[in-house]
Structure formats: structure tokens, C-alpha cells
XYZ file of C-alpha atoms in Angstrom:
754
model
C 0.088 -0.188 0.116
C 2.689 2.195 0.832
C 4.135 1.639 -2.277
C 1.391 2.186 -4.805
C 0.543 5.797 -2.222
C 3.976 6.822 -3.523
C 4.219 6.003 -6.616
C 0.220 7.787 -7.301
C 2.082 11.022 -4.626
C 4.648 10.730 -8.315
C 3.317 10.341 -10.922
C 0.932 13.493 -9.550
C 4.166 15.903 -9.407
C 4.856 14.608 -12.978
C 2.010 15.764 -14.151
C 2.102 19.067 -12.373
C 5.315 20.055 -13.674
C 4.809 19.069 -17.059
C 2.266 21.064 -17.360
C 3.663 24.349 -16.083
C 7.498 24.621 -18.235
C 6.720 21.714 -20.682
C 6.407 24.425 -23.132
C 10.252 25.456 -22.210
C 12.036 22.384 -22.414
C 14.812 23.983 -25.194
C 15.963 26.207 -22.280
C 18.531 25.368 -19.862
C 17.076 25.912 -16.126
C 13.554 24.122 -17.128
C 15.769 20.859 -18.236
C 17.810 20.624 -14.727
C 14.596 21.261 -13.033
C 13.007 18.655 -14.876
C 15.652 16.161 -14.082
C 15.895 17.655 -10.085
C 12.833 16.680 -10.152
C 12.834 13.705 -11.581
C 16.045 12.897 -8.894
C 13.944 13.947 -5.811
C 11.080 11.413 -7.200
C 13.662 7.866 -7.082
C 14.939 9.339 -4.070
C 11.442 9.088 -2.473
C 10.779 6.143 -3.716
C 13.678 4.164 -2.654
C 12.987 5.811 1.023
C 9.452 4.530 1.102
C 10.517 0.666 0.916
C 10.533 -0.933 4.470
C 13.154 -3.009 5.606
C 12.025 -6.451 6.360
C 14.665 -7.477 7.721
C 14.474 -9.320 11.507
C 13.598 -7.996 14.050
C 16.310 -7.649 16.780
C 13.802 -8.471 19.320
C 11.338 -10.731 18.514
C 10.720 -12.600 14.904
C 8.890 -10.055 12.784
C 10.185 -8.142 10.024
C 11.411 -5.112 10.329
C 8.806 -1.686 9.370
C 12.268 0.962 9.540
C 12.168 2.265 6.397
C 15.104 0.192 4.113
C 18.919 1.212 5.206
C 17.530 3.064 8.043
C 20.613 3.399 10.316
C 20.712 1.371 14.433
C 18.682 -1.717 14.917
C 15.783 -3.701 13.316
C 12.438 -2.727 14.955
C 9.294 -4.329 14.364
C 7.451 -1.411 15.957
C 5.048 -4.227 18.516
C 5.963 -5.061 21.452
C 7.519 -8.128 20.686
C 5.211 -10.812 22.326
C 2.937 -13.406 20.991
C -0.105 -12.953 21.613
C -2.137 -16.752 20.845
C -3.701 -18.985 23.679
C -1.017 -21.977 24.821
C -1.513 -24.213 23.130
C -0.962 -27.103 25.064
C -3.175 -25.481 28.019
C -5.828 -26.108 25.862
C -5.083 -29.510 24.795
C -4.343 -29.979 28.822
C -8.471 -27.937 29.497
C -11.352 -31.441 29.548
C -14.219 -30.633 26.929
C -17.376 -30.185 27.867
C -19.817 -33.193 27.692
C -23.847 -32.919 25.963
C -26.138 -34.418 27.954
C -27.359 -37.864 28.049
C -31.016 -37.235 29.009
C -32.357 -35.508 25.105
C -35.375 -32.275 27.026
C -35.784 -29.677 25.119
C -36.390 -28.160 28.096
C -33.509 -27.823 29.777
C -31.482 -25.248 28.283
C -27.633 -26.581 28.401
C -26.393 -24.171 30.800
C -23.286 -21.818 29.999
C -19.809 -21.936 31.709
C -18.228 -18.729 32.819
C -14.926 -19.228 32.528
C -15.485 -19.723 28.199
C -15.691 -16.003 28.364
C -11.920 -15.303 29.492
C -10.456 -17.774 27.530
C -9.820 -15.077 25.039
C -10.360 -12.088 27.310
C -6.544 -12.298 30.067
C -5.542 -15.083 31.306
C -7.435 -15.500 34.906
C -6.404 -15.875 38.015
C -5.580 -19.940 39.789
C -8.664 -18.700 42.397
C -11.201 -17.917 39.303
C -10.465 -21.132 37.497
C -11.203 -23.471 40.765
C -14.340 -21.076 41.058
C -15.172 -22.428 37.805
C -14.659 -25.771 38.323
C -11.460 -24.820 35.517
C -8.578 -25.399 34.167
C -6.640 -22.291 34.119
C -5.396 -21.636 30.550
C -2.684 -19.174 30.242
C -1.227 -16.815 27.023
C 1.857 -18.335 24.825
C 5.080 -17.163 26.545
C 7.551 -17.030 23.087
C 8.096 -14.408 21.008
C 6.101 -12.851 18.406
C 6.018 -14.621 15.064
C 7.872 -17.662 17.050
C 7.490 -21.087 14.562
C 5.650 -24.366 16.431
C 3.710 -24.644 18.920
C 3.002 -21.623 22.045
C 3.674 -22.955 25.602
C 3.042 -20.544 28.143
C 6.160 -20.918 29.486
C 3.770 -21.240 33.550
C 3.732 -24.954 33.304
C 6.151 -27.679 32.669
C 4.223 -28.662 29.516
C 8.266 -28.787 27.605
C 11.341 -29.988 28.210
C 13.238 -26.425 29.853
C 16.882 -26.651 28.619
C 18.772 -24.504 26.174
C 17.977 -25.425 22.465
C 21.451 -27.577 21.813
C 21.422 -24.241 18.158
C 20.788 -21.570 20.720
C 24.193 -19.585 19.169
C 23.056 -19.990 15.711
C 20.319 -17.116 14.460
C 16.777 -17.742 14.408
C 16.704 -19.906 17.295
C 13.889 -19.583 20.206
C 16.490 -20.428 22.866
C 14.694 -23.412 24.638
C 14.015 -26.700 23.732
C 9.993 -26.788 22.085
C 9.910 -31.253 22.638
C 8.078 -32.253 26.262
C 9.540 -33.228 29.193
C 11.774 -36.052 29.830
C 12.493 -36.007 26.365
C 15.525 -37.028 26.938
C 14.840 -40.277 27.854
C 13.922 -41.897 24.631
C 18.006 -42.780 23.713
C 16.051 -41.900 19.375
C 15.237 -38.261 21.282
C 17.995 -37.291 23.835
C 18.972 -34.026 21.513
C 16.910 -30.755 23.211
C 15.655 -27.858 19.584
C 13.365 -25.307 19.869
C 10.110 -24.653 17.875
C 12.538 -22.071 15.030
C 11.308 -23.765 11.392
C 15.686 -22.701 10.279
C 17.904 -22.553 12.102
C 20.185 -19.819 9.887
C 23.706 -18.931 10.235
C 23.490 -15.641 11.676
C 27.234 -14.561 10.242
C 27.196 -11.159 9.387
C 27.411 -10.982 5.533
C 30.401 -10.607 3.695
C 29.057 -7.190 2.437
C 31.781 -4.927 4.660
C 29.336 -2.597 3.794
C 25.867 -3.901 4.629
C 25.437 -5.067 8.284
C 23.196 -6.760 8.353
C 23.219 -11.359 9.131
C 23.804 -13.791 6.969
C 19.610 -16.156 5.948
C 21.734 -19.298 5.205
C 20.384 -22.452 7.181
C 23.412 -23.335 9.298
C 23.647 -26.863 7.951
C 24.692 -25.713 4.393
C 28.290 -25.534 3.661
C 28.840 -21.831 2.335
C 31.877 -19.642 1.339
C 29.702 -16.529 1.332
C 27.986 -15.054 3.985
C 24.574 -13.547 2.523
C 21.434 -11.739 4.172
C 18.087 -12.301 2.532
C 18.505 -8.424 0.987
C 19.366 -9.335 -2.711
C 19.950 -5.800 -3.594
C 23.330 -4.217 -3.755
C 23.098 -1.058 -1.108
C 26.364 1.621 -2.345
C 25.341 5.084 -3.630
C 25.725 5.434 -6.981
C 29.177 6.591 -7.832
C 27.493 10.026 -9.207
C 29.255 12.890 -6.830
C 26.427 14.558 -6.710
C 23.755 12.006 -6.317
C 22.415 9.973 -3.257
C 20.150 7.447 -5.461
C 21.125 3.156 -4.520
C 22.533 1.773 -7.013
C 20.897 -0.288 -9.922
C 21.762 -3.213 -9.221
C 18.635 -5.351 -7.378
C 19.327 -9.567 -7.898
C 23.265 -9.466 -7.094
C 23.737 -7.901 -3.257
C 27.109 -8.017 -4.103
C 28.555 -6.661 -7.994
C 30.215 -3.635 -6.147
C 32.997 -6.092 -5.121
C 36.055 -6.198 -7.407
C 36.546 -9.391 -9.283
C 39.361 -12.379 -10.275
C 40.950 -9.245 -12.244
C 40.330 -7.112 -9.145
C 38.920 -4.191 -11.805
C 36.399 -2.532 -8.846
C 33.017 -2.096 -10.478
C 30.977 1.612 -10.473
C 27.400 1.885 -9.446
C 24.783 3.556 -11.339
C 21.480 4.450 -9.526
C 20.363 3.826 -13.495
C 19.026 7.282 -13.870
C 20.509 10.703 -16.117
C 22.652 13.170 -13.877
C 22.648 16.238 -14.132
C 26.077 17.781 -14.864
C 27.984 19.561 -11.664
C 30.365 21.503 -14.114
C 29.498 25.059 -15.700
C 29.274 26.137 -19.200
C 31.772 26.700 -21.115
C 30.971 27.898 -24.116
C 32.328 32.072 -24.340
C 30.636 35.114 -23.099
C 28.471 35.945 -19.963
C 25.178 33.206 -19.509
C 22.884 35.204 -18.192
C 23.358 38.976 -16.355
C 20.936 39.664 -12.565
C 20.179 43.027 -12.566
C 17.629 43.693 -10.764
C 16.546 47.801 -9.677
C 16.360 47.502 -6.773
C 16.139 51.316 -5.594
C 18.661 51.964 -1.740
C 18.301 55.170 -0.300
C 22.181 55.717 1.418
C 23.829 58.118 3.828
C 27.207 59.303 2.221
C 29.765 61.564 4.355
C 32.302 63.416 1.720
C 35.802 63.947 3.372
C 34.723 67.810 2.881
C 32.039 67.360 5.459
C 28.452 67.164 3.643
C 26.430 64.624 4.164
C 23.601 63.767 1.929
C 21.436 61.197 1.041
C 21.249 59.124 -2.226
C 19.938 55.867 -4.376
C 22.347 53.526 -4.589
C 20.892 50.706 -7.123
C 21.417 46.999 -6.550
C 24.850 46.028 -8.379
C 24.179 43.607 -11.502
C 25.744 40.883 -11.276
C 26.879 38.424 -15.413
C 26.156 35.240 -14.294
C 27.310 31.261 -15.351
C 25.108 29.124 -15.444
C 25.100 24.768 -13.896
C 25.645 22.701 -17.502
C 21.844 21.816 -18.379
C 23.256 18.231 -20.723
C 22.128 15.171 -18.920
C 25.129 12.381 -18.024
C 22.916 9.183 -19.410
C 22.587 7.141 -17.716
C 25.822 4.095 -16.213
C 28.195 6.570 -17.159
C 29.884 9.750 -15.610
C 30.077 11.860 -17.780
C 28.382 13.545 -21.609
C 29.716 13.863 -25.120
C 30.475 17.279 -25.771
C 30.889 20.818 -24.608
C 29.750 22.470 -21.568
C 27.255 24.281 -22.166
C 23.857 25.709 -20.468
C 20.953 25.549 -23.153
C 19.907 23.751 -26.071
C 18.581 26.428 -28.062
C 21.311 27.350 -30.618
C 19.243 30.684 -30.999
C 20.483 31.554 -27.647
C 23.152 33.934 -26.692
C 25.716 34.180 -24.594
C 26.364 38.118 -23.027
C 29.629 40.291 -23.759
C 31.674 39.920 -20.364
C 33.171 43.868 -20.919
C 32.053 45.895 -17.924
C 31.631 50.545 -17.390
C 34.535 51.355 -15.718
C 33.079 53.162 -13.596
C 30.295 51.476 -12.723
C 30.804 47.584 -12.927
C 27.640 46.927 -14.999
C 28.487 44.685 -18.181
C 27.726 44.751 -21.646
C 23.791 43.081 -22.825
C 25.058 43.343 -26.429
C 26.059 39.788 -27.734
C 29.161 38.297 -26.700
C 31.090 39.281 -29.338
C 29.321 41.924 -30.794
C 29.206 43.726 -34.130
C 28.572 46.381 -32.112
C 31.982 49.266 -31.985
C 30.840 50.019 -28.410
C 29.671 48.233 -25.971
C 25.780 49.300 -24.180
C 24.617 48.976 -21.203
C 22.594 49.953 -19.036
C 24.925 52.456 -15.511
C 24.325 52.111 -12.043
C 26.503 54.228 -8.973
C 30.073 55.246 -10.283
C 31.934 52.671 -7.017
C 34.984 52.031 -8.995
C 35.474 55.758 -9.485
C 36.674 58.938 -7.811
C 36.981 62.136 -6.954
C 39.972 64.214 -8.105
C 40.595 68.329 -8.577
C 42.283 70.624 -8.730
C 41.392 72.458 -5.726
C 40.910 70.492 -2.502
C 36.764 70.544 -3.202
C 35.046 69.750 -5.821
C 31.178 70.239 -5.613
C 28.271 68.598 -8.327
C 24.765 70.625 -7.770
C 24.358 70.484 -4.227
C 26.933 67.963 -2.903
C 30.192 69.019 -1.933
C 33.114 66.503 -2.539
C 36.981 65.879 -1.181
C 39.878 64.543 -3.143
C 40.061 61.431 -3.518
C 35.449 60.652 -1.767
C 34.869 57.323 -4.033
C 31.901 58.151 -6.267
C 29.246 55.230 -6.228
C 26.700 58.428 -5.581
C 26.896 59.634 -8.232
C 25.374 57.547 -11.226
C 27.452 57.854 -15.045
C 24.265 58.946 -16.675
C 22.982 61.739 -14.760
C 26.614 62.636 -13.118
C 27.183 63.668 -16.322
C 23.986 66.139 -16.661
C 25.006 67.254 -13.107
C 28.228 68.451 -14.996
C 26.552 69.719 -17.302
C 27.855 71.799 -20.658
C 31.763 71.822 -21.201
C 31.930 69.352 -18.818
C 35.001 67.197 -18.791
C 36.817 63.932 -17.837
C 39.820 62.971 -16.039
C 41.750 59.598 -16.883
C 45.303 59.056 -15.840
C 47.706 59.304 -19.028
C 48.222 56.910 -22.139
C 51.774 57.764 -22.280
C 52.305 57.592 -18.599
C 55.044 60.138 -18.813
C 56.401 62.345 -15.814
C 56.089 65.476 -17.988
C 53.146 67.586 -20.214
C 55.808 67.681 -23.164
C 55.607 63.669 -23.648
C 51.282 63.645 -24.625
C 50.939 63.127 -28.149
C 47.096 64.040 -27.187
C 45.633 66.688 -28.827
C 42.852 69.027 -29.425
C 41.322 67.898 -31.807
C 41.425 64.153 -30.619
C 38.843 65.756 -27.488
C 41.696 65.038 -25.907
C 45.090 66.674 -23.475
C 46.976 66.898 -21.309
C 46.240 67.727 -17.521
C 46.390 71.481 -17.882
C 46.932 72.024 -14.076
C 47.853 69.508 -11.254
C 44.842 67.433 -10.406
C 44.938 65.755 -6.948
C 44.970 63.643 -4.744
C 47.378 61.803 -6.608
C 49.123 65.270 -8.550
C 52.307 62.220 -9.348
C 50.701 61.063 -11.718
C 49.675 62.311 -15.498
C 46.299 62.440 -16.590
C 44.966 63.228 -19.727
C 41.268 65.812 -19.725
C 38.839 64.431 -22.352
C 35.435 65.623 -23.853
C 31.820 64.092 -23.116
C 32.168 62.408 -26.248
C 36.095 61.302 -25.871
C 35.631 59.901 -22.429
C 32.178 57.553 -23.946
C 35.179 56.809 -26.940
C 37.429 55.912 -24.832
C 36.121 53.868 -23.098
C 33.917 52.088 -25.662
C 30.801 52.603 -24.135
C 27.262 53.635 -25.794
C 27.442 57.381 -24.435
C 24.083 57.518 -22.372
C 23.159 60.995 -22.407
C 20.124 61.997 -24.509
C 21.498 63.553 -27.820
C 20.464 67.300 -26.923
C 22.792 66.927 -23.527
C 25.424 65.985 -25.951
C 24.672 68.698 -27.798
C 25.150 70.981 -25.217
C 28.730 69.211 -23.404
C 30.193 70.047 -26.913
C 30.227 73.784 -26.810
C 32.006 75.482 -23.657
C 31.164 75.959 -20.715
C 32.879 79.087 -20.060
C 29.358 81.947 -17.858
C 29.489 85.094 -18.144
C 29.632 86.389 -14.871
C 28.923 90.007 -15.103
C 26.301 91.570 -12.491
C 23.215 92.198 -14.061
C 23.400 88.355 -14.941
C 24.036 87.402 -11.027
C 20.836 89.740 -10.301
C 18.674 88.970 -12.912
C 19.480 85.305 -12.121
C 20.029 84.969 -16.522
C 22.706 83.124 -17.644
C 25.360 83.742 -21.179
C 27.708 81.205 -22.049
C 30.273 81.704 -24.172
C 29.425 80.940 -27.846
C 32.186 78.264 -28.975
C 32.683 74.925 -29.193
C 34.152 74.196 -26.544
C 38.462 74.165 -26.726
C 38.246 76.821 -29.370
C 41.326 79.102 -29.962
C 40.798 82.129 -28.685
C 38.685 84.958 -29.554
C 40.254 89.098 -30.571
C 38.384 91.099 -30.856
C 39.107 91.643 -34.055
C 36.455 88.250 -34.427
C 33.392 90.030 -33.381
C 32.260 90.278 -36.560
C 32.946 86.622 -38.206
C 30.240 85.958 -34.453
C 27.885 87.478 -35.902
C 28.315 91.234 -34.437
C 26.320 90.878 -31.666
C 27.915 90.676 -28.418
C 31.058 90.378 -26.659
C 34.730 89.702 -27.060
C 35.646 88.933 -23.232
C 39.331 89.460 -22.380
C 40.153 86.043 -21.803
C 38.788 85.037 -25.883
C 35.467 83.777 -25.396
C 32.120 85.111 -27.273
C 29.212 86.141 -25.239
C 25.659 86.959 -26.498
C 25.147 89.483 -24.109
C 26.565 93.246 -24.115
C 27.777 94.947 -20.706
C 29.670 97.954 -20.867
C 32.979 97.431 -19.909
C 32.586 93.551 -19.592
C 35.773 92.060 -17.655
C 38.101 94.444 -16.242
C 40.076 93.255 -14.186
C 42.097 95.173 -11.643
C 46.009 93.516 -10.804
C 47.945 94.193 -8.017
C 51.130 92.693 -7.431
C 52.833 92.562 -3.773
C 56.490 90.769 -4.135
C 59.146 90.339 -1.948
C 62.800 92.029 -2.677
C 63.547 91.337 1.570
C 68.103 89.760 0.922
C 67.138 86.258 -0.090
C 65.528 87.276 -3.440
C 68.931 88.012 -4.477
C 69.881 84.033 -3.961
C 71.183 82.872 -7.607
C 69.435 79.378 -7.310
C 66.438 81.037 -9.332
C 66.813 83.215 -12.653
C 65.454 84.823 -15.316
C 64.991 83.278 -18.809
C 64.707 87.393 -20.512
C 68.401 88.557 -21.705
C 67.505 92.321 -19.849
C 67.194 90.500 -16.302
C 69.750 88.245 -17.116
C 71.917 91.748 -17.378
C 70.415 93.340 -13.852
C 68.568 90.678 -11.873
C 70.015 87.468 -12.408
C 68.770 86.594 -9.137
C 65.375 85.065 -7.970
C 63.703 88.243 -7.929
C 64.544 88.416 -11.717
C 62.904 84.911 -12.146
C 59.723 86.812 -10.430
C 59.861 90.739 -12.389
C 60.543 87.734 -15.495
C 57.437 85.853 -14.607
C 54.703 88.471 -13.675
C 56.093 90.466 -17.327
C 54.716 87.285 -18.785
C 51.870 87.011 -16.899
C 51.178 90.578 -18.284
C 51.748 90.157 -21.459
C 49.215 87.793 -22.159
C 46.311 89.684 -20.106
C 47.654 92.496 -22.062
C 46.718 90.407 -25.718
C 42.857 89.355 -24.182
C 42.808 92.303 -22.092
C 39.367 95.131 -22.046
C 40.622 98.370 -19.804
C 42.878 96.014 -16.960
C 44.807 97.849 -14.984
C 47.340 96.879 -13.016
C 49.500 97.947 -9.785
C 53.027 96.980 -7.811
C 53.700 96.928 -4.626
C 57.645 96.066 -3.407
C 58.089 94.782 0.257
C 60.849 93.380 2.220
C 60.360 95.262 6.260
C 58.139 97.673 3.858
C 56.439 98.383 0.626
C 55.937 100.960 -0.949
C 53.845 101.542 -4.437
C 55.506 101.368 -6.742
C 52.765 101.958 -8.977
C 49.105 102.073 -9.065
C 45.859 101.409 -11.195
C 47.737 101.963 -15.137
C 47.115 100.361 -18.294
C 48.333 97.011 -19.422
C 51.416 98.154 -20.730
C 53.807 95.154 -20.438
C 57.321 97.182 -21.277
C 56.664 99.873 -20.000
C 55.962 98.295 -16.470
C 58.847 95.994 -17.067
C 61.587 99.031 -17.210
C 59.791 100.354 -13.613
C 59.996 96.783 -11.925
C 62.935 96.759 -12.900
C 64.260 99.536 -10.443
C 63.374 96.821 -7.451
C 66.531 96.045 -5.711
C 66.746 93.430 -3.481
C 67.210 94.847 0.138
C 65.801 94.538 4.429
C 63.985 91.687 6.025
C 60.189 90.444 5.422
C 57.275 91.768 7.162
C 53.727 90.632 5.145
C 51.990 93.349 6.890
C 53.537 96.801 5.133
C 51.558 95.020 1.989
C 48.348 94.759 2.934
C 48.060 98.464 4.211
C 49.312 99.276 1.038
C 47.146 96.587 -1.013
C 44.162 98.537 1.019
C 44.619 101.934 -0.523
C 45.170 100.691 -3.467
C 43.006 98.833 -4.652
C 40.229 101.553 -2.929
C 41.956 104.081 -4.557
C 41.799 102.108 -8.461
C 37.863 101.355 -7.243
C 36.497 105.160 -7.976
C 37.828 105.143 -11.344
C 35.132 101.571 -11.771
C 34.590 98.629 -11.176
C 36.761 96.154 -11.582
C 37.382 92.293 -10.567
C 40.164 92.108 -8.970
C 43.081 89.775 -8.562
C 46.008 89.976 -5.743
C 49.041 88.339 -6.555
C 50.840 87.673 -3.844
C 55.287 86.375 -3.209
C 57.543 85.701 -1.282
C 60.658 83.186 -0.652
C 60.499 83.952 3.366
C 58.703 83.155 5.940
C 57.396 85.934 7.825
C 54.420 87.324 9.774
C 51.094 89.551 9.492
C 48.442 91.225 11.200
C 44.704 88.811 10.075
C 43.004 92.232 10.546
C 44.642 93.598 7.172
C 43.711 91.682 5.427
C 40.549 91.122 6.268
C 39.861 94.274 6.868
C 40.934 94.373 2.575
C 38.225 91.410 1.611
C 35.197 93.293 3.916
C 35.695 96.801 2.948
C 35.454 95.718 -1.170
C 31.926 94.328 0.329
C 31.201 96.619 2.168
C 32.070 99.487 -1.165
C 29.384 96.616 -3.322
C 32.546 95.492 -5.093
C 32.446 91.987 -6.624
C 34.721 89.622 -3.722
C 38.415 89.685 -5.000
C 40.633 86.830 -5.123
C 43.670 86.498 -2.695
C 46.975 83.865 -4.802
C 49.603 83.590 -2.379
C 52.990 82.045 -3.870
C 55.568 80.572 -1.496
C 58.732 80.626 -3.898
C 61.580 78.183 -3.375
C 61.758 75.004 -0.970
C 59.700 74.449 2.204
C 56.589 75.512 2.882
C 54.571 78.835 4.384
C 52.192 78.497 7.261
C 51.353 82.181 7.421
C 50.649 82.395 3.172
C 48.178 78.960 3.229
C 46.915 81.471 5.909
C 46.275 84.118 4.177
C 44.699 81.686 0.795
C 42.633 80.375 3.797
C 41.181 83.563 5.113
C 39.993 84.968 1.667
C 37.984 81.516 0.513
C 36.487 82.522 4.195
C 35.000 85.820 2.304
C 34.131 83.787 -0.686
C 30.428 83.083 0.669
C 30.573 80.848 -2.562
C 31.100 83.241 -5.165
C 32.700 81.677 -8.104
C 35.451 83.762 -8.838
C 36.204 84.520 -5.240
C 36.351 80.522 -4.874
C 39.346 79.963 -6.809
C 41.810 81.870 -4.415
C 44.583 79.674 -3.471
C 47.608 79.127 -1.786
C 50.673 77.056 -3.853
C 54.371 76.804 -3.684
C 56.901 76.864 -6.792
C 60.419 75.502 -6.342
C 61.747 77.180 -9.149
C 61.510 79.380 -11.709
C 59.466 76.555 -14.836
C 57.039 76.760 -11.894
C 56.130 79.434 -11.092
C 56.589 80.302 -14.715
C 54.271 78.329 -15.401
C 52.362 79.061 -11.832
C 51.410 83.142 -13.211
C 50.368 81.054 -16.551
C 47.944 79.784 -15.372
C 46.747 82.390 -13.149
C 46.819 84.968 -16.829
C 44.413 82.320 -18.328
C 42.833 81.038 -15.090
C 39.428 79.254 -16.889
C 36.319 78.231 -13.578
C 38.303 74.753 -12.862
C 36.650 72.146 -11.801
C 36.378 68.503 -9.948
C 36.096 64.926 -11.854
C 35.955 61.914 -11.138
C 38.486 58.952 -12.364
C 37.511 55.156 -13.134
C 39.827 53.142 -10.426
C 40.198 50.663 -13.022
C 41.492 52.605 -15.943
C 46.093 52.524 -15.370
C 48.250 53.177 -17.311
C 48.787 51.130 -20.901
């Protein structure tokens, strides 16, 4: 019955499964599922087979599941419940009445009702005039007659075969049988005494059931099936051999037999086809907190990480074999393709195109930029409302949305492909949408980097641009914004009309731009018109103390070499180059020069740019005196206030020294605050330490200036820098002269030098 119920249940499961997945039999996952179910059902049938080996405590068969652990048990009380045969034979039969009297009713003896209910006591039997009868005292399932063991019906001696299996222990012959010469042997009521030795199959654990009197070399138990497990490691089924219990024992040739369950098996190896079998990307959006090194904290959306998986082989291992033929594969559908193995270097998502696809660029759904970090020219970098610090993870940004946040004319940063130590070795040009870094991006400033346009970046990483076409068009345009006061007041925005990295415009180019708008001194064309657009007041405060006479740094200009072949000459040379660059682009720019040592003087102030004239004046300064930073700051306050009366201008202050000096912070704060109080734009302050060694005071000046920037894009570019020689100083002055509003960028951690 148990077997029939199990078979019916298995049939129902197979029918239900086929009704749901019968249409997907080519799918590798469905094929694996079907084989797993068939294997489980086979194990179910095997597990519901009964043991049937003799019970440890009686002669009934074991009713536990086949191949169970522990002792055999029939799950009964192991007692024989029949009445003693000898007691019944000794009880006299009721005699029928010899008088035929129809009116007389035969009286039923009260004791008769006790015969099959319980063993009545001797007093009860005596009271009713009956002989006492008892139940059998042997184990359940014994052979021969039932013996109550209460009376001396049988011989009390031990069976001479009591050491054999299936023995009932005590002699079952009549008492005194040993007096007969031909019947002296004591024998129990077992129909057959068995060998009882352990089965010759070591792993079996059962006992031999061969009659003891038969000569035999191999001890065989009642189980005819092989109990060994299938030799396939992932299979728990038993060997399919049901007629040879010992077929797994090596033969005379010493070759062991493989045990197979007779069914197909699942292949445990992974698919060997090229590419990724499946890309799993659950779009579960989580809210997470992010804290930057710049002190900002915000909430961002984290999309569950995408995973590419290699599936298990779906080909079956044929019955009675250890492996299938051919390559491991996850599907038998020839039209189903595998995915490309390339990952986005920013978010680590797999390309969703076919493996070895013909497309030039890869394609994917992009996620959080987990493999990137922030690089910036400055200590902090703002994206929308998020303020990052150098080296912060880009995890809170997403590939496509990050470009949208950076907006028009943004650039991307990648390690320089030439892996050179100097920018001169870089071979890329602006025409390719890539150029060598125009400034040093930290935190890893020692690593050479390239700047790329939005379009060039996506081509470089060989992925399709995920941004909409209209955004892509905006990203190609120059991102320099006109910062005139009118725009700040009314909230309007005007950008340079040219493409990114265009050659600088001159005033003569206005006609080629349609004759509208204005050309700014920085070489950009804007469609807006302002009176006096972009004039700047350049204020130089230059140290000419005794240490500036050192000759470790010298100018390149021959005129200066003759009179100032020292540090001071190198500084005057850099100032001249700065003014020359500004002169070619400037509109109404003016310049002031304040040399200082322990005191300060105003060499000239508010002069229109004329580099040749101003060079001659700067060459009159000679090396002398000590160093004090306070006097030039007081004079700068006076000069800036005086020049402001000539007209409204941006103001850039450059403070340069090669030594250490103290200053009153109040002088610098007054300079910055008074400009704000007068309704002028906040000034930009650059402090430069010339020569080796750091200057805490110059660093402090730049920090104070940044405190007054209040988010102003122009003033927030205030900085402190170190120029160890004349070459670095000249380069730094060149950058200041042509500086645009630089920002910060994300660099892929996985993009290294090739």
C-alpha cells in the first residue's frame, strides 16, 4: 500500500510540472529542474521501501525504511498474543447432556468467556471448576506450538543451536524427552536455524540467512539489492543492481565495479561557452547616507549591483555513464546568445550585447559609479548641491546623471596613456577631444592625467553615450559663463557660444560671430552686451628682501639677466609674462605693483596694461631688507580702494615671497571686507611661496580669502601654491593669467596606464 501511494504521488508531481514547463523544454534551467525533480521522486520511492529484515527483539520483519540507521524494529511489543497450545489441549471438553430434554437449556460455564480475554487467576478457575489457561510466553512470530512457560509443558533446557540466528533459545520438546535414546537432542520450535554471521559485504551490516547446516563460503543476507550509493558525486540514489548484492566487490581481475543508479544525472560543471550566460540586474533602489571628506552629508539612491553569472551545464549525463559527450553548455537552444564580458570601468555593469558583437561600442544600463574617485585642482568640488573632497568615492553618482550634473562643456579625467612624467611627452591634441592636464589634479597629483571631452571619454572607454542627444549637444559647447553683475542680479545665464577648447577670440573676431555680443578679455564670445565687460585690476605684492638675491633661480629674459640674475629677476620675468598674456586679451585691465621687505612702497598703481613700460619700472627694484607681510597688505587696501574710484573691476591679488614672515590678519580681513561693503565683487587672492619649503602664513592668507568667498565663483578660486624654481613659477603665472573656472572630476580606479 505504501508503495502504491508513493507511486501515485510521484505521478501527480510529474504531471503538474509538465503542465507548467512543458512549453520550455529547450530552456537549460527548465531541463535542469525536470531532472532534479525526477531524481527527488526516485529517492522518495527508495526511501519508502521497507527493510523487512528480522526484528532485533522478535521474529517479525523490520518495518523501518530500507537502509535505516540503528537496530531493526518491527514497531510492536515483540510478544506472542496467542493462547498456550498445551493449556488448551489439557482442558477437558464439555460433555453433552445424555438426557434429551428440550425444556432443559445447557448451562454456559462462566469461565468460557475468559479464554480469549485474559489469563484468569488460579482461584477464578478453581471457583468455576475449570483448568487455568495462559497466553504464549514466546517472542512474536516464533515457529511451532505456543507455550505459556507457566507450566512444565516442554523441556526447560537450552536449544543445542542457541548460538545460531533465528533460534528461540529453549527446547520445545515434551518434558523428559531426553530419556528416549532416539530423542535426546534439545531443539527449539524454530523452523530453521540460520548462519547468523555478518554479511560478506562489509558495508551491509545484516546477518547471513543461509541455513546453518549448509556449507557456504559467502555469507549472504536477505537483501538481494546492492546497497551502495551511485558513483556520481551529486547523486544520493542507490545502485540500480537489485539481483546481485555483491556485484560491487572487485572480481578476480581486481577491477572495481562502478555503482550507477540507472538514471540520467545533472552535470555539475559550469557552461563552457564564451561570454556571460545571464546578467541579473534587480532594479531595487535603496536610500543610503554618504559623508564626504569635505564635511558634507547627503542621501543618495543606490541601485542594486548587477551580476553576471555562469550557469550550470544543462546537458544530462546518460544513465550508467560518468560524463556526457561534448562541451558543457547552459542551453540546447542554438538561437540563444551569451552576453559580452566587458564591464563599464565606472559602474562595473556588464555590456548587454551579444558576446563578440559587431557593434563598435558596448552598451549597458549604467549604475552607481563604484569604481571611481574624485580628483580636483582644489581641495573641494561641488556637484549640484553635493560638496566632495579629493579622493572621495564616486559611489553616490551615476554614470549618465553625473554628466547631466556637470553640464555644459564639462570634462572627464583619465590617466595619461603615455604614462610619462612630463606633459611634453603626451601626444594627444585638442582635436581628438583629449589634451594633457592643464593643471594638477589631486589627491594623486604625481600621476600624469589627460582631460577629455564628454564625447571623447565615452569613446575612450568604448561604451555608448547613455545621455540624450540634446544633452550631448550641450556638452560639446564651451562651458565658460559670463559673470557680469547683471546676470547675478536677474538670474540669467550666458555661456560662450563656441565649442569646447576653441581658439581664443580677439576683438577683430566679433564680426565673424555675427557682430553681436562681446568678446571677453579671456578670448570667449558671449551674446550678452555689457559696458566695460571683464576689466580686471591686477595687484602684485612681491618680496624683494635679501634672500631674493639668491641665484638658485634666474630669469630667462636677457635684459633681466644683465641686472637681476637672481630670484627677484625670475619673479619680475614671470610677472612680465603674465602681463604680456593679459595684454593680448584684456579690456581695460589695470595693474598695480607693491614691492616689499620690512616696509612696502607702491611702485605704480592702476596703470593700463603696457608690459614694456611696466617691465622697466619693475627693474628699478633692488634686493634689500628683511621680511614683514603686514606693510604690503596695508598698502594693498589703499591701492584697491583708490583704483575702484576709476570704475568697477574684478580684482586679483598675487602675493609672492620666498621667506617666512608674520602679518596682522586684521589687515587682510579689512581689505576683503571693505570691498564687500563698497558693493564691489569679492576679490581673488593667490599666495605663492617661491623656493623650497612650506609657508604657514601664506597658506593662512589664502584660507582667509576663501572664507570671504561666500560661494562666489570668482573669489572661490583663491589659492596657495608652492613654486620651487623659475620654471614652475612661470608656468603657475601662465595658469593664473589664462585661468578658467576649473572644477573636480571623477576618475575610474580601474583605468591605469597601458
